[in-house]
CSV table of C-alpha atoms in Angstrom, one decimal:
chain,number,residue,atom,x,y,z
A,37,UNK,CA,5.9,17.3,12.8
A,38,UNK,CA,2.8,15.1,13.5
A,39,UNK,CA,0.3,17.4,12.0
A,40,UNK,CA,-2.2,17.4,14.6
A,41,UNK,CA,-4.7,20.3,13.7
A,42,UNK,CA,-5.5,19.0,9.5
A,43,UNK,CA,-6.4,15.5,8.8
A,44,UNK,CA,-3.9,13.4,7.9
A,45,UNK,CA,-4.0,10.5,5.0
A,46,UNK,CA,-2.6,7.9,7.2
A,47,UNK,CA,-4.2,8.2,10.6
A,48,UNK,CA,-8.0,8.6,8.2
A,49,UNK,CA,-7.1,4.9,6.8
A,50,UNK,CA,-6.5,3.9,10.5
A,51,UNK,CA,-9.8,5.5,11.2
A,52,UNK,CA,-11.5,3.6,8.1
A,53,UNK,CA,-9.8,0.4,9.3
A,54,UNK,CA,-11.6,0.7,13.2
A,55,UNK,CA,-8.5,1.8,14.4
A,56,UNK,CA,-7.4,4.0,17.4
A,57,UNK,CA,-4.3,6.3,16.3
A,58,UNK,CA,-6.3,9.0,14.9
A,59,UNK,CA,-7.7,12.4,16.0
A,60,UNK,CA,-11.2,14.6,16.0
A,61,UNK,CA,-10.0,16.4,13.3
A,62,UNK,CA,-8.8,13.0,11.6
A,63,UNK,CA,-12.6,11.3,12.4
A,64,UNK,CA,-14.4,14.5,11.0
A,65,UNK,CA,-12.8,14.2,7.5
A,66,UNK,CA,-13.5,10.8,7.6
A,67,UNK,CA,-17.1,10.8,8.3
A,68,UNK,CA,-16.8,13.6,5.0
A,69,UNK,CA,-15.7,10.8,3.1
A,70,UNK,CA,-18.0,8.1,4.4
A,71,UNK,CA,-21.2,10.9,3.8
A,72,UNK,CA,-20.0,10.8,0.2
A,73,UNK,CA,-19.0,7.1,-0.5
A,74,UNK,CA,-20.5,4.7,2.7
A,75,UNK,CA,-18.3,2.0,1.2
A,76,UNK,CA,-14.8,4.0,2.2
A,77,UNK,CA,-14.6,1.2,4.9
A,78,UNK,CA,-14.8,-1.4,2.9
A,79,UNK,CA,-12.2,0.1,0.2
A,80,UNK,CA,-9.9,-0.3,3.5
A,81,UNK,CA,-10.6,-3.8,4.7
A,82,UNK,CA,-9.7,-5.2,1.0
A,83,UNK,CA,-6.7,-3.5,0.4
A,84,UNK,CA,-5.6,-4.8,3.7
A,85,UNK,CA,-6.7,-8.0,2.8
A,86,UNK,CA,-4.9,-7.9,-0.4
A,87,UNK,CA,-1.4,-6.9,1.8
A,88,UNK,CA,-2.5,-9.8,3.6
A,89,UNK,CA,-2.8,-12.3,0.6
A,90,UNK,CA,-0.7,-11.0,-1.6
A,91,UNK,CA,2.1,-11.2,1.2
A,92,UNK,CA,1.2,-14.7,2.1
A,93,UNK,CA,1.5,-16.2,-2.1
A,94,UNK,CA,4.7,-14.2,-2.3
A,95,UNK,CA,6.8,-16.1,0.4
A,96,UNK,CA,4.6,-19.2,0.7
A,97,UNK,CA,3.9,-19.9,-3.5
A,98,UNK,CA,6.4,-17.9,-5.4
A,99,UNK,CA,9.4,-18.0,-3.0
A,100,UNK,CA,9.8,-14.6,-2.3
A,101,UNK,CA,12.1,-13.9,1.0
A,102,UNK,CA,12.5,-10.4,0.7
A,103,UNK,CA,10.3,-8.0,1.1
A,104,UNK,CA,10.3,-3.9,0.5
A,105,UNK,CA,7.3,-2.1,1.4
A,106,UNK,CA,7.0,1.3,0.5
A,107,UNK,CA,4.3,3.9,1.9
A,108,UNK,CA,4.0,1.4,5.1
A,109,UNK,CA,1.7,3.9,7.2
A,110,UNK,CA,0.8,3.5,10.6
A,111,UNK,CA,1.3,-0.3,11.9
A,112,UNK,CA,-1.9,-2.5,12.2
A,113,UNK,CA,-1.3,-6.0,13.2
A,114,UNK,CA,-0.8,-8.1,11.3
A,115,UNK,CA,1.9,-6.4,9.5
A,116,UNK,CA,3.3,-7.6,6.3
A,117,UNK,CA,6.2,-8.8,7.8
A,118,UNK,CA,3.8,-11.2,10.2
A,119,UNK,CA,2.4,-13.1,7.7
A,120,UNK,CA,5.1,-13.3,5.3
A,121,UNK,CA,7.5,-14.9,8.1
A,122,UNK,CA,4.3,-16.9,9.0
A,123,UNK,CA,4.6,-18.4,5.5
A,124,UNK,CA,8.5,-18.3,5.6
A,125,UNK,CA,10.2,-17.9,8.8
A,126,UNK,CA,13.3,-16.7,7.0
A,127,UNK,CA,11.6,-13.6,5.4
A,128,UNK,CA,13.6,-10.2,5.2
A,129,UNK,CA,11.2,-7.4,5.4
A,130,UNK,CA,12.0,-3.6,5.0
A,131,UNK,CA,9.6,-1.0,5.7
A,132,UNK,CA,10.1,2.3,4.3
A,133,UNK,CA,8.2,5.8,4.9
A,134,UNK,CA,8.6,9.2,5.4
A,135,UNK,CA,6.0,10.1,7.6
A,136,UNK,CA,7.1,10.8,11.6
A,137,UNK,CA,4.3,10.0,12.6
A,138,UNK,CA,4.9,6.4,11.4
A,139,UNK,CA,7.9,6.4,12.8
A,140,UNK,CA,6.2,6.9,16.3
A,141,UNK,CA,5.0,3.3,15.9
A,142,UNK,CA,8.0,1.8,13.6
A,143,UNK,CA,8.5,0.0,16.7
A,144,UNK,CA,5.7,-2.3,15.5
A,145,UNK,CA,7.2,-3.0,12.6
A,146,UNK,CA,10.5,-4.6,13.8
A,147,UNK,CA,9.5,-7.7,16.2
A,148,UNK,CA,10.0,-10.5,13.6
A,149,UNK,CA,11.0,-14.3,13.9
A,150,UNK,CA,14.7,-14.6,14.9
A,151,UNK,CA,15.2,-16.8,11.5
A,152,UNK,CA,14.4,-13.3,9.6
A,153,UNK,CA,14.9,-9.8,9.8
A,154,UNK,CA,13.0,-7.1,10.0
A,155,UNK,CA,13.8,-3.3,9.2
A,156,UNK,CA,12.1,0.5,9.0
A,157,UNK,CA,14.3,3.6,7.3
A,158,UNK,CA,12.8,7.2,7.0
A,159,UNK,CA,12.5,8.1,3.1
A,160,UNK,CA,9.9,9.4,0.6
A,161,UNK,CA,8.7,7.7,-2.3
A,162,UNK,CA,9.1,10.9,-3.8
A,163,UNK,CA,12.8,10.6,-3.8
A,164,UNK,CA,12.8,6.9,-5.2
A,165,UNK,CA,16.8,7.5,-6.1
A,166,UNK,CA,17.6,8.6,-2.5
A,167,UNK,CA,15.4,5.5,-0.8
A,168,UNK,CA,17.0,3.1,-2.7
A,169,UNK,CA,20.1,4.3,-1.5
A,170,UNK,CA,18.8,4.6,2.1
A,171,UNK,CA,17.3,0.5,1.5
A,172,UNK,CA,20.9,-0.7,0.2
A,173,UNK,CA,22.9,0.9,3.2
A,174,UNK,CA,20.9,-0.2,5.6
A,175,UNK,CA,21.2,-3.6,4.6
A,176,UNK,CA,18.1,-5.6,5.6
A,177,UNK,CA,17.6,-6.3,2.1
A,178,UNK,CA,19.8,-6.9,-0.9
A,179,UNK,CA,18.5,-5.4,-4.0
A,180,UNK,CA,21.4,-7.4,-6.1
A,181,UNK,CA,19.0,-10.5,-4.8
A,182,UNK,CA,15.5,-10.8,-6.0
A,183,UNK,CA,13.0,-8.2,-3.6
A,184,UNK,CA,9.0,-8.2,-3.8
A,185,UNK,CA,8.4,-4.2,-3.5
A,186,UNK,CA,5.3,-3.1,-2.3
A,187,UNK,CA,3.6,-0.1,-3.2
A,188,UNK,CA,0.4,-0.9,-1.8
A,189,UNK,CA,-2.1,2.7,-1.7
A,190,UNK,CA,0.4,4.6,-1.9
A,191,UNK,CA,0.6,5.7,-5.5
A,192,UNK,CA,-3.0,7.3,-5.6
A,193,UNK,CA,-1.0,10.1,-3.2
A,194,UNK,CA,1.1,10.9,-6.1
A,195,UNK,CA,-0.5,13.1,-8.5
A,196,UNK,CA,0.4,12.7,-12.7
A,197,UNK,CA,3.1,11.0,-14.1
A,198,UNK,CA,5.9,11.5,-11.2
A,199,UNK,CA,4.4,8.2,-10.2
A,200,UNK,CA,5.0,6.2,-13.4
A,201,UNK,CA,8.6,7.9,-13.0
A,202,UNK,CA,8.5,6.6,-9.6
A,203,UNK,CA,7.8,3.2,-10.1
A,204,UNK,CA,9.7,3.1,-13.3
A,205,UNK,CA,13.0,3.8,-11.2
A,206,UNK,CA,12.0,1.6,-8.6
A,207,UNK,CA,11.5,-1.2,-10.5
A,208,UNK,CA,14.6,-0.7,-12.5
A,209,UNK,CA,16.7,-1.3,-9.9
A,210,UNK,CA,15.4,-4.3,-8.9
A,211,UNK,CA,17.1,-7.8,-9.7
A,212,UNK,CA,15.7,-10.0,-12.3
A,213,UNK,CA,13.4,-12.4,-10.6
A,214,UNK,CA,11.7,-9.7,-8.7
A,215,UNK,CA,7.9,-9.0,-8.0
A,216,UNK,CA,6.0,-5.8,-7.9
A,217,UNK,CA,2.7,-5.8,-5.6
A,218,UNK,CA,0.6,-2.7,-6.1
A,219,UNK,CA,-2.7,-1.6,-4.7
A,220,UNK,CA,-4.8,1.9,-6.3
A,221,UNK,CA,-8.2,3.6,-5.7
A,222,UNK,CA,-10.3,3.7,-9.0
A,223,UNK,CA,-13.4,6.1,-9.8
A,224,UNK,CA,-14.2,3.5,-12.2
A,225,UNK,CA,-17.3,2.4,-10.5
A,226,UNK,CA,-18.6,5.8,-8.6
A,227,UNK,CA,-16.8,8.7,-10.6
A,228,UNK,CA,-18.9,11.3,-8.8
A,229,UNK,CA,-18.4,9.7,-5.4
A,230,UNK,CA,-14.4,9.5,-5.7
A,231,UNK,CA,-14.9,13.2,-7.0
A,232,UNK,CA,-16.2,13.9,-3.9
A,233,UNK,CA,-13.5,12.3,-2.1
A,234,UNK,CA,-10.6,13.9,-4.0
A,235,UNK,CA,-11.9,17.3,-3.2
A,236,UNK,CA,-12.1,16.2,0.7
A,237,UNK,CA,-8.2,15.1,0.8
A,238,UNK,CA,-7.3,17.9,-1.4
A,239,UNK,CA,-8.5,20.2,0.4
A,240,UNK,CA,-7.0,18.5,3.5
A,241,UNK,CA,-3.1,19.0,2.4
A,242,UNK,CA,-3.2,15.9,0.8
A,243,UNK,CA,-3.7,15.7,-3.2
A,244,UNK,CA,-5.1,12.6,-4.2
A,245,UNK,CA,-5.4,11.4,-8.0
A,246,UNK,CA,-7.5,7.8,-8.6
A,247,UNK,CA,-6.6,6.1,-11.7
A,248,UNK,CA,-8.5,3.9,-14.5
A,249,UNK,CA,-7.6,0.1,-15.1
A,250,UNK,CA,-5.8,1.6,-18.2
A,251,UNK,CA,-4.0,4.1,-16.1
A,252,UNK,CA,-3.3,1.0,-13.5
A,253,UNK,CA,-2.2,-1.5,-16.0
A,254,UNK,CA,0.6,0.9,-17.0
A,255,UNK,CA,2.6,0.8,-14.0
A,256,UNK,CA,2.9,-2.7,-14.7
A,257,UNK,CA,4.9,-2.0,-17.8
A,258,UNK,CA,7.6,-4.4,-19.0
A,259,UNK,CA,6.4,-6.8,-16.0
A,260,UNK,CA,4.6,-10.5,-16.5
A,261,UNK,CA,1.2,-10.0,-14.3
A,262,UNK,CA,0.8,-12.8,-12.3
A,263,UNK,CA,-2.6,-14.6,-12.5
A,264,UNK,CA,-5.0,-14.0,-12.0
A,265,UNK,CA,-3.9,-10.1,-13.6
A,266,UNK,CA,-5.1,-6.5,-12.7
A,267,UNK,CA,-8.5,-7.2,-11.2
A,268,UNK,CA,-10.5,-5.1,-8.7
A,269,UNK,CA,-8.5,-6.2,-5.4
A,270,UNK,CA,-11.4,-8.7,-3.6
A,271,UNK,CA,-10.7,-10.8,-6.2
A,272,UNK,CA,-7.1,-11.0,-6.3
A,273,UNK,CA,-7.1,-15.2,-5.4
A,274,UNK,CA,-9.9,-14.8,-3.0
A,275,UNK,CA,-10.3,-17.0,0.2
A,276,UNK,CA,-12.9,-19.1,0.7
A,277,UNK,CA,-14.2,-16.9,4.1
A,278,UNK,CA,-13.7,-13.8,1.6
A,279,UNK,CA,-14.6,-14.5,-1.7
A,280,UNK,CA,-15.4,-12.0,-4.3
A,281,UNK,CA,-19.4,-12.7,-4.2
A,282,UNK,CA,-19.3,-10.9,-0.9
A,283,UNK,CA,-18.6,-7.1,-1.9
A,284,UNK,CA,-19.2,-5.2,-4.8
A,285,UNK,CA,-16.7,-3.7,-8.0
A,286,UNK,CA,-18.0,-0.4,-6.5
A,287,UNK,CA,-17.6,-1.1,-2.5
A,288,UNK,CA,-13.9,-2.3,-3.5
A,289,UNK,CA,-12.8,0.5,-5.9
A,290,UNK,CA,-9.5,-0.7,-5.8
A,291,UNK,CA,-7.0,-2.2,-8.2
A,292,UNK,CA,-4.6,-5.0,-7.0
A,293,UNK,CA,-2.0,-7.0,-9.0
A,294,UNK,CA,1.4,-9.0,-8.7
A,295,UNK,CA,3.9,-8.5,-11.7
A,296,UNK,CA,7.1,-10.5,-12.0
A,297,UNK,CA,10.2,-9.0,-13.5
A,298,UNK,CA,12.0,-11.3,-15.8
């Protein structure tokens, strides 16, 4: 069920991002949001821009050739798995969600380089027991081998601690040698504004919870952070056309960070 009469969390972020696979209804919220924080825009472009990054150390630095991204959300070029097989042509990339309406476009999400592989399956972060059990049948990637699991936005959709449990059982099955990449919205810089924005998605279906840097940090837990640590996300190892002088703490108002499991 696509939802088409209520906004809907991952067609406002394509919205946000300039894109076209969004509705009225989804446009109106958004321009809610924007009233309340301009910068909304901005928060989207970096955490993009992080995926982006992030994706592009992984397999071109650190070695990483697997790749599970959780929370995908509607495809917008490129895709993770497009830059990390542009780094490593051998890349395995699984993309997991449960949203049909992502699966519409999953298509997207499986043209990779014939050296690698590319995957979708239909599961809920939610259910982290039951997805990993979806991942390992499927086959795309082996979670006896080292993985770099994504959980980019996607945690500030999961209210209390269900997401530390969620991450906690995620991370557990992963083999030693693994990474964790994880993006999250912060009121740290505009509490009343990300009030504002809470009560908009709440209100919408969708129950959103932003998170301090303490609250952040934590899901990192038992993890070596790769340098440079948990910093607001535009200044996650920067690019020179990108760097961190260019937006604000507040525009950004998003975590970002690499741990390694040892």
């Amino acid at each position: 069920m696509l939802r088409q009469d209520r906004p809907h969390s991952a067609r406002m972020y394509d919205y946000f991002l300039g894109g076209n696979t969004n509705y009225e209804v989804d446009r109106s919220a958004g321009d809610e949001v924007i009233r309340h924080f301009p910068a909304v825009r901005t928060v989207a472009r970096v955490n993009r821009a992080f995926v982006h990054r992030s994706a592009r150390f992984l397999a071109g630095t650190l070695g990483a050739r697997q790749f599970l991204d959780v929370g995908t959300g509607i495809p917008t070029a490129p895709n993770l798995h497009e830059v990390a097989q542009e780094a490593a042509p051998e890349c395995r990339v699984t993309y997991a969600d449960n949203d049909p309406l992502v699966l519409v476009y999953a298509d997207n999400l499986l043209r990779g380089t014939a050296e690698g592989a590319t995957a979708y399956v239909e599961a809920d972060v939610r259910d982290p027991d039951r997805l990993l059990e979806i991942v390992r049948s499927q086959g795309c990637v082996d979670l006896d081998r080292p993985v770099a699991l994504s959980l980019n936005a996607v945690l500030h959709f999961v209210p209390g601690d269900e997401a530390y449990a969620i991450v906690r059982t995620l991370v557990s099955a992963l083999a030693a040698g693994s990474y964790l990449t994880l993006s999250h919205c912060t009121p740290d810089f505009d509490p009343a504004g990300w009030a504002a924005i809470t009560d908009i998605y709440t209100k919408a279906g969708t129950p959103l919870e932003v998170r301090s840097r303490d609250d952040v940090l934590a899901f990192f837990d038992g993890l070596e952070l790769v340098d440079p640590g948990l910093v607001v996300a535009h200044r996650w190892r920067p690019e020179p056309a990108s760097g961190p002088s260019l937006i604000s703490d507040k525009d950004a108002s998003l975590y970002a960070a690499v741990g390694f499991k040892p």
